[in-house]
Amino acid sequence: MLSKNRPLGRALLAALVVAGGLVAPAAPASAAPAAPTCTTNPATPKRQFRAMWIASVTNIDWPSAPGQSEEKLKAEYRAWLDLAQRLNHNAVIVQVRPTADAFWPSPYEPWSEWLTGARDGVSPGWDPLKFLVAEAHARNLEFHAWFNPYRISMPQGAGPDLTKLAPNHPVRQHPEWAVPYPIDAAGSRLYYNPGIPALRDFVQRAMLDAVVKYDIDGVHFDDYFYPYPAAGQDFADDATFAQYGAGFANKADWRRHNIDLLVQEFGAKVKAAKPWVKFGISPFGIWRNKATDPLGSDTNGLQSYDAIYADTRKWVKQEWIDYILPQVYWHIGLAVADYAKLVPWWSDVVAGTRVHLYIGQADYKIADPAQPAPWQDPAEMSRHLTFNRDYPEVDGNVHFSAVQVRANKLGATDMYAAEHYSRPALVPQMPHLDRTPPLFPLVTGASRAADGAVTLRWKQPLGHATSYAVYRFDGLALPGRCGLADAAHLIGTARGTSYVDTTAAPGARYTYYVTALDRLWNESTPSLPWPLMH
């Protein structure tokens, strides 16, 4: 007989667990265990990367305006994390170096004007990046630090004028590092010159400073390498090519080589400093068109390989990165760049590599009157996520940007969240970084409040875990080999050793299981069950 709120006796429990197929009896050392074949619900995947970009440049998302108080900035950021949790996201990608500046006390580059409201290099008096990481981790969200490698200024800021940069900006000491582009045209700004080896080394040191000092989970680049071309203007690096381009038949190949070196070298430096930190890039959605290159996609749009000298396909095939996040910012059926053609193309590119594929989603186009009819349909984004289910190489989605996700135009965010993010999901594993799971935890108790909420407690007797996943079954239940295969019973994850199940119904009977997760989301076998019978 079970008492009201005490666990089953250990011997009986262990017997039930083995009999129920939750834990297999030990196999001979020479026998490889057969992987169970489980039918899972594609609407509730157990693992799927889910995030939104939180852009700081020109105050797109956070901070909402420059020069705000520390208290206001912290409140705004916590509200973004509230949204991420509400949508069952498991990561945030936050821009912390938008224009050769910093959201942390960097010894290399000045404080960001998008944070402080001034281009004077004066400290705001606190460490935003430390706060950003800690707050994300408190909610068990991965934190990916988003760096823009080569952009120095924006038209809304210093534009092409070096003298408007902070006095301690490195370009003030090294004006030869900067190239204004385009010249005498709208949108003119400054870029670092990727062809200068000393500059490339400096940029890597500036970004690596944050990797070394902060407990980030990922490093993220967007699609800006060489600038997007302006009509009739070339990026002014002829002298640099003459100095450093020996061995290259043309400037285009040399430029691609420069960006290849950035990606290869920085990825290696990240892993040398912290092997567990992921390195991902979010390129423009088209590598090359099939009409140009038989390896390209069936598209007719701008080609990142030729326009911004980003050989994104090569980075995947060489496995210089851990994930690729192409910005597939077009609707299904668009003639020049069809979402339904690009996702299969990118899936084929990553197939056979260890590189994860996440898809960048254009939430900013929803309900935009300048966009074609599909973007006036609240179901278009949900159709994208449904389409992805047919391509197992697609491991997740990231939405641009946070303000657009929150705006919920046409109710589209609510729709795709209900149809695709109704349950929590674990971040996909990266076995090439680590594949060893932690040991399972031991549930030590559960208590129910008057409103029905259940507080579950556990401990980690052996080994180390970063966080935990909590599963709930109705009644006295053993999940068998497939009960934890998708997220149907996953109710949440937590850092620390307790979890409050606010969705528990008063008086309902449940059985809880807890698994341990390391920082790369390798999952332990489940704890022994904890039945709650009243």
XYZ file of C-alpha atoms in Angstrom:
534
model
C 0.000 0.000 0.000
C 1.175 3.517 -0.839
C 0.942 6.171 1.818
C -0.393 9.541 0.708
C 2.793 11.292 -0.247
C 5.709 8.934 0.337
C 7.580 7.106 -2.445
C 7.345 3.442 -3.134
C 9.760 1.229 -1.225
C 13.110 1.160 -3.013
C 13.110 -2.561 -3.713
C 9.597 -2.518 -5.171
C 10.387 0.606 -7.122
C 13.499 -0.852 -8.653
C 11.638 -3.977 -9.666
C 8.843 -1.944 -11.254
C 11.310 0.241 -13.109
C 13.089 -2.708 -14.694
C 9.859 -4.549 -15.399
C 8.353 -1.445 -16.957
C 11.248 -1.062 -19.325
C 12.470 2.250 -17.944
C 15.891 0.875 -17.100
C 17.293 -2.099 -18.969
C 19.091 -4.885 -17.111
C 22.842 -4.721 -17.545
C 23.991 -6.124 -20.871
C 27.219 -8.072 -21.375
C 30.138 -5.755 -22.038
C 30.484 -7.091 -25.570
C 26.858 -6.479 -26.467
C 25.853 -3.148 -28.009
C 22.415 -2.124 -26.720
C 19.799 -1.818 -29.428
C 18.310 1.652 -29.783
C 14.558 1.568 -29.175
C 12.298 2.476 -32.062
C 9.787 4.975 -30.775
C 6.921 6.695 -32.514
C 7.099 10.334 -31.507
C 4.907 13.355 -32.089
C 6.620 15.822 -34.466
C 4.721 18.664 -32.800
C 6.438 17.949 -29.479
C 10.071 17.157 -30.264
C 12.258 16.408 -27.288
C 15.187 18.330 -28.742
C 14.940 21.478 -30.800
C 16.947 24.691 -30.690
C 14.564 27.612 -30.158
C 15.648 31.206 -29.798
C 15.158 34.779 -30.863
C 17.773 37.330 -31.782
C 17.989 40.228 -29.330
C 19.667 42.984 -31.336
C 21.351 45.965 -29.704
C 22.536 47.858 -32.806
C 20.499 51.049 -33.314
C 18.499 49.877 -30.278
C 16.404 47.439 -32.299
C 15.452 45.249 -29.335
C 17.575 45.789 -26.242
C 18.354 48.330 -24.977
C 15.180 49.943 -26.313
C 16.935 53.313 -26.141
C 20.490 54.390 -25.332
C 21.543 55.896 -22.038
C 18.966 54.262 -19.787
C 19.518 53.496 -16.118
C 20.895 50.166 -14.988
C 17.582 49.393 -13.300
C 15.590 50.058 -16.485
C 17.971 48.036 -18.640
C 17.788 45.067 -16.325
C 14.003 45.185 -16.214
C 13.792 45.312 -20.007
C 16.088 42.329 -20.405
C 14.218 40.271 -17.829
C 11.041 40.943 -19.800
C 12.698 39.474 -22.917
C 13.602 36.373 -20.937
C 10.013 36.173 -19.684
C 8.917 36.101 -23.323
C 11.475 33.427 -24.199
C 10.243 31.244 -21.358
C 6.602 31.801 -22.249
C 7.320 30.592 -25.795
C 9.286 27.556 -24.548
C 12.526 28.809 -26.061
C 15.741 27.362 -24.691
C 18.296 29.964 -25.799
C 18.793 33.646 -26.496
C 21.214 35.187 -29.011
C 22.172 38.610 -27.700
C 24.218 41.178 -29.625
C 27.044 42.312 -27.350
C 29.536 43.720 -29.890
C 27.418 45.448 -32.555
C 29.826 48.079 -33.935
C 33.414 47.332 -32.860
C 32.398 48.194 -29.313
C 31.465 46.270 -26.191
C 28.743 45.543 -23.671
C 31.411 44.564 -21.149
C 34.541 46.289 -19.813
C 36.754 45.455 -22.774
C 40.464 46.309 -22.797
C 40.290 46.478 -26.588
C 37.241 48.482 -27.671
C 35.039 51.224 -26.170
C 31.711 50.886 -24.434
C 28.855 50.699 -26.933
C 26.991 53.885 -27.721
C 23.815 51.802 -28.072
C 24.165 51.071 -24.344
C 25.528 54.300 -22.881
C 24.087 56.857 -25.302
C 27.468 58.435 -25.927
C 30.555 57.799 -28.036
C 32.952 58.766 -25.281
C 34.115 55.376 -24.001
C 32.876 56.163 -20.476
C 31.834 53.130 -18.404
C 28.182 52.797 -17.396
C 29.397 51.675 -13.980
C 28.304 48.044 -14.154
C 28.938 44.923 -16.235
C 25.973 44.247 -18.549
C 27.371 41.052 -20.086
C 27.860 39.458 -16.679
C 24.219 40.246 -15.894
C 22.933 39.064 -19.283
C 24.581 35.664 -18.947
C 23.593 35.130 -15.313
C 19.941 36.001 -15.908
C 19.689 33.688 -18.920
C 21.281 30.835 -16.995
C 18.985 31.375 -14.021
C 16.160 30.402 -16.382
C 18.209 27.612 -17.972
C 18.448 29.434 -21.298
C 21.630 29.066 -23.321
C 23.377 32.378 -23.872
C 24.942 32.936 -27.294
C 27.077 36.087 -27.454
C 26.496 37.739 -30.815
C 29.475 39.578 -32.284
C 29.655 41.545 -35.519
C 33.285 41.077 -36.592
C 33.973 43.985 -38.923
C 31.339 46.728 -38.692
C 32.663 49.862 -36.940
C 29.812 52.352 -37.192
C 26.255 52.927 -38.341
C 24.731 55.864 -40.256
C 22.721 56.672 -37.109
C 25.999 56.908 -35.191
C 29.424 58.040 -36.366
C 28.703 57.208 -39.997
C 31.913 57.390 -42.081
C 33.579 59.966 -39.790
C 36.442 58.590 -37.684
C 36.527 61.741 -35.586
C 33.058 60.966 -34.238
C 34.189 57.666 -32.703
C 35.099 57.364 -29.038
C 38.510 58.900 -28.260
C 39.809 55.503 -27.120
C 38.548 53.668 -30.186
C 41.339 51.576 -31.759
C 40.598 53.070 -35.181
C 41.586 56.475 -33.863
C 45.065 55.001 -33.341
C 44.929 52.865 -36.507
C 42.987 54.808 -39.152
C 44.475 52.512 -41.802
C 42.276 49.726 -40.420
C 39.032 51.492 -41.427
C 37.303 51.732 -44.795
C 34.267 53.998 -45.332
C 31.605 52.368 -47.489
C 29.678 53.339 -49.513
C 31.264 56.689 -50.317
C 29.110 59.821 -50.425
C 25.910 57.799 -50.332
C 23.075 57.095 -47.964
C 23.981 54.453 -45.445
C 27.687 55.253 -45.401
C 29.555 53.821 -42.441
C 32.952 52.465 -41.410
C 34.171 48.877 -41.659
C 37.305 47.180 -40.495
C 39.392 46.011 -43.463
C 39.359 42.167 -43.337
C 42.456 41.947 -45.543
C 44.862 43.285 -42.924
C 46.332 40.366 -40.923
C 47.086 42.506 -37.842
C 43.508 43.763 -37.836
C 42.115 40.246 -38.153
C 44.192 39.206 -35.157
C 43.034 42.235 -33.168
C 39.350 41.572 -33.876
C 39.722 37.976 -32.725
C 41.426 39.049 -29.502
C 38.683 41.590 -28.853
C 35.957 38.971 -29.221
C 37.871 36.219 -27.428
C 38.095 38.482 -24.390
C 34.385 37.912 -23.771
C 34.677 34.163 -24.372
C 37.410 33.840 -21.762
C 35.881 36.110 -19.130
C 32.223 35.105 -19.245
C 30.309 31.835 -18.952
C 28.753 32.042 -22.394
C 27.428 28.937 -24.160
C 27.940 30.044 -27.735
C 29.669 32.552 -29.991
C 27.535 33.886 -32.825
C 28.343 35.836 -36.004
C 25.673 37.314 -38.254
C 25.901 37.833 -42.034
C 28.119 40.940 -42.180
C 31.640 40.159 -43.363
C 32.591 42.320 -46.314
C 29.768 44.860 -46.684
C 26.810 44.219 -48.939
C 27.604 45.854 -52.301
C 26.437 49.335 -53.178
C 25.725 49.994 -56.858
C 28.766 51.154 -58.749
C 31.153 51.042 -55.785
C 33.840 48.597 -54.781
C 35.198 48.256 -51.265
C 38.425 50.293 -51.213
C 41.019 47.626 -50.499
C 43.168 47.734 -53.646
C 46.265 48.746 -51.686
C 45.637 45.991 -49.137
C 45.294 43.422 -51.922
C 48.547 44.649 -53.456
C 50.277 44.250 -50.097
C 48.817 40.955 -48.912
C 47.244 39.284 -51.954
C 50.249 37.464 -53.367
C 49.304 34.057 -54.718
C 45.697 34.993 -55.484
C 44.644 35.446 -59.090
C 41.877 37.852 -58.229
C 40.631 39.984 -55.374
C 37.420 37.977 -54.909
C 39.284 34.757 -54.059
C 41.578 36.693 -51.729
C 38.612 38.270 -49.945
C 36.988 34.878 -49.446
C 40.281 33.587 -48.094
C 40.372 36.428 -45.576
C 36.925 35.529 -44.270
C 37.787 31.825 -44.289
C 40.780 32.614 -42.080
C 38.613 34.580 -39.659
C 36.158 31.698 -39.314
C 38.764 28.947 -39.104
C 41.115 30.775 -36.756
C 38.498 32.145 -34.404
C 36.674 28.829 -34.146
C 39.946 27.145 -33.193
C 40.710 29.824 -30.604
C 37.296 29.473 -29.014
C 37.762 25.723 -28.665
C 41.294 26.138 -27.315
C 39.979 28.480 -24.628
C 36.747 26.651 -23.814
C 36.088 23.420 -25.750
C 32.410 23.388 -24.784
C 31.539 26.812 -26.248
C 29.646 26.495 -29.518
C 30.527 28.571 -32.565
C 27.751 29.402 -34.986
C 27.191 31.705 -37.940
C 23.969 33.102 -39.400
C 24.678 33.840 -43.064
C 22.533 35.270 -45.807
C 20.233 32.468 -46.950
C 21.718 31.927 -50.436
C 25.262 30.626 -50.916
C 25.189 30.526 -54.729
C 22.496 30.036 -57.325
C 22.393 26.845 -59.355
C 22.669 28.878 -62.573
C 26.072 30.091 -61.362
C 27.281 26.912 -59.688
C 25.779 23.415 -60.025
C 26.287 22.971 -56.270
C 24.096 25.993 -55.579
C 20.422 26.242 -54.688
C 17.535 26.536 -57.141
C 17.306 30.273 -56.551
C 18.054 33.521 -58.380
C 18.931 35.943 -55.599
C 22.019 37.669 -54.261
C 24.841 35.194 -53.642
C 26.798 35.539 -50.408
C 29.789 33.758 -51.978
C 30.123 36.458 -54.619
C 28.583 39.551 -52.988
C 30.014 39.496 -49.439
C 32.746 36.852 -49.993
C 31.285 34.412 -47.486
C 31.869 30.803 -48.559
C 29.279 29.490 -46.126
C 29.033 26.039 -47.696
C 32.771 25.556 -47.232
C 32.576 26.411 -43.525
C 30.066 23.608 -43.057
C 31.924 21.054 -45.140
C 35.212 21.865 -43.360
C 33.379 21.691 -40.005
C 34.918 24.958 -38.830
C 31.659 25.812 -37.065
C 29.269 23.966 -34.792
C 26.050 25.313 -36.271
C 24.914 27.162 -39.368
C 21.843 29.369 -39.099
C 20.951 30.619 -42.584
C 18.582 33.544 -42.778
C 15.903 31.954 -44.943
C 13.844 35.120 -44.884
C 11.500 34.328 -47.761
C 8.047 32.836 -48.007
C 7.125 29.457 -49.398
C 6.718 29.765 -53.150
C 8.753 32.936 -53.758
C 10.165 32.545 -57.258
C 13.662 33.955 -56.710
C 14.216 32.430 -53.273
C 11.693 29.788 -52.255
C 11.743 28.726 -48.605
C 10.638 25.275 -49.752
C 13.751 24.979 -51.934
C 16.300 26.531 -49.623
C 15.581 24.426 -46.539
C 16.150 21.157 -48.475
C 19.332 22.637 -49.977
C 20.771 23.579 -46.595
C 19.708 20.193 -45.211
C 21.726 18.527 -47.935
C 24.726 20.750 -47.173
C 24.896 19.722 -43.506
C 24.070 16.046 -44.167
C 27.034 13.876 -43.227
C 28.718 16.630 -41.218
C 28.623 17.287 -37.490
C 27.335 20.831 -38.098
C 23.844 21.573 -36.811
C 21.314 23.362 -38.988
C 18.948 25.929 -37.506
C 16.750 28.104 -39.723
C 16.516 31.875 -39.347
C 12.903 33.047 -39.524
C 11.759 36.499 -40.692
C 9.174 37.428 -38.081
C 9.768 41.057 -39.077
C 8.019 40.464 -42.397
C 4.750 39.330 -40.840
C 1.974 41.856 -41.603
C 4.423 44.259 -43.239
C 2.311 46.003 -45.911
C 5.367 46.147 -48.186
C 5.577 42.341 -48.233
C 3.594 40.041 -50.561
C 0.382 38.246 -49.667
C 1.865 35.203 -47.871
C 3.238 37.487 -45.155
C -0.267 38.878 -44.588
C -1.371 35.373 -43.624
C -0.861 34.587 -39.916
C -0.240 30.932 -40.777
C 2.807 31.515 -43.037
C 5.383 31.201 -40.252
C 3.708 28.128 -38.826
C 3.820 26.591 -42.313
C 7.589 27.145 -42.325
C 8.009 25.225 -39.094
C 5.723 22.460 -40.311
C 7.736 22.203 -43.531
C 10.935 21.766 -41.517
C 9.585 18.584 -39.931
C 10.186 16.696 -43.178
C 13.922 17.449 -42.927
C 15.522 15.765 -39.913
C 18.695 17.782 -40.442
C 16.815 20.890 -39.278
C 17.475 21.059 -35.544
C 15.670 24.269 -34.709
C 14.625 27.828 -35.504
C 15.636 31.335 -34.509
C 13.319 34.310 -34.936
C 14.274 37.842 -35.971
C 13.853 39.769 -33.915
C 12.628 39.982 -30.331
C 10.412 43.042 -30.831
C 8.707 41.328 -33.756
C 8.154 38.133 -31.796
C 6.615 40.144 -28.973
C 4.458 42.193 -31.371
C 2.567 39.010 -32.305
C 1.261 40.623 -35.486
C -1.864 38.944 -36.873
C -1.573 36.592 -33.890
C 1.153 34.746 -35.811
C 3.450 34.281 -32.809
C 0.615 32.769 -30.788
C -0.216 30.494 -33.689
C 3.225 29.065 -34.353
C 3.966 28.800 -30.646
C 0.782 26.812 -30.023
C 1.377 24.519 -32.999
C 5.133 24.000 -32.611
C 6.365 25.180 -29.200
C 3.576 23.918 -26.972
C 5.993 21.872 -24.858
C 9.494 22.631 -23.620
C 12.407 21.159 -25.570
C 16.005 20.365 -24.740
C 18.810 21.901 -26.777
C 20.130 19.358 -29.324
C 23.254 17.488 -28.276
C 26.615 18.047 -29.961
C 28.412 14.701 -29.524
C 31.558 16.017 -31.196
C 31.997 18.371 -28.246
C 30.971 15.909 -25.543
C 28.784 12.832 -25.421
C 29.124 11.592 -21.831
C 25.917 12.073 -19.811
C 25.903 12.852 -16.090
C 24.651 10.383 -13.507
C 20.963 10.400 -12.659
C 19.622 12.475 -9.747
C 17.758 11.268 -6.669
C 14.323 12.772 -6.014
C 14.039 13.531 -2.295
C 10.531 14.900 -1.919
C 7.474 16.640 -3.280
C 4.895 18.885 -1.688
C 1.621 20.297 -2.954
C 0.305 23.790 -2.256
C -3.344 24.676 -1.759
C -3.644 25.789 -5.382
C -2.372 22.408 -6.598
C 1.171 23.514 -7.496
C 3.733 20.820 -6.760
C 7.265 21.560 -5.593
C 9.634 18.745 -6.493
C 13.069 18.442 -4.864
C 16.076 16.300 -5.678
C 19.810 16.009 -5.181
C 22.763 14.941 -7.289
C 24.566 12.354 -5.130
C 27.399 11.704 -7.582
C 28.938 13.605 -10.452
C 28.079 17.038 -11.777
C 25.020 18.367 -13.570
C 24.327 21.829 -14.956
C 20.553 21.572 -15.056
C 17.673 19.114 -14.864
C 14.649 18.056 -16.903
C 11.355 17.242 -15.184
C 8.812 14.800 -16.634
C 5.284 14.162 -15.372
C 2.908 11.265 -16.025
C -0.695 10.900 -14.941
C -1.314 8.393 -12.174
C 1.158 5.729 -11.161
C 3.041 5.373 -14.405
C 6.217 3.869 -15.754
C 7.159 5.444 -19.085
C 8.813 2.393 -20.613
C 11.467 2.818 -23.249
C 9.598 5.428 -25.270
C 7.868 7.534 -22.645
C 10.669 10.076 -22.609
C 11.367 9.963 -26.359
C 9.531 13.213 -27.099
C 8.409 16.158 -24.996
C 4.841 14.997 -24.400
C 5.619 14.553 -20.693
C 8.405 17.120 -20.341
C 7.076 19.929 -18.169
C 10.210 21.998 -17.743
C 13.899 22.317 -16.992
C 15.638 23.965 -14.075
C 18.984 25.010 -12.714
C 19.255 24.109 -9.076
C 17.631 21.168 -7.336
C 13.942 22.034 -7.213
C 11.101 22.747 -9.597
C 7.601 24.126 -9.084
C 4.986 22.496 -11.299
C 2.416 25.255 -11.574
C 0.369 23.276 -14.116
C -0.473 20.483 -11.692
C -4.197 20.120 -11.074
C -5.397 20.099 -7.437
C -5.864 16.543 -6.211
C -4.557 14.927 -9.396
C -2.247 11.928 -9.080
C 1.082 12.085 -10.850
C 4.383 10.291 -11.195
C 7.466 12.481 -11.643
C 10.871 11.681 -13.114
C 13.930 13.911 -13.176
C 16.982 13.626 -15.419
C 20.296 15.421 -15.103
C 21.742 17.493 -17.952
C 25.301 18.703 -18.416
C 26.130 22.038 -20.029
C 26.019 20.440 -23.499
C 22.595 18.927 -22.749
C 23.679 15.308 -22.532
C 20.938 13.647 -20.481
C 21.221 11.066 -17.744
C 18.971 8.086 -17.311
C 15.878 9.104 -15.326
C 15.605 9.127 -11.573
C 13.534 6.541 -9.822
C 9.865 7.541 -10.068
C 8.267 9.727 -7.448
C 4.522 9.147 -7.206
C 2.316 11.896 -5.814
C -0.947 10.295 -4.791
C -2.920 13.181 -3.355
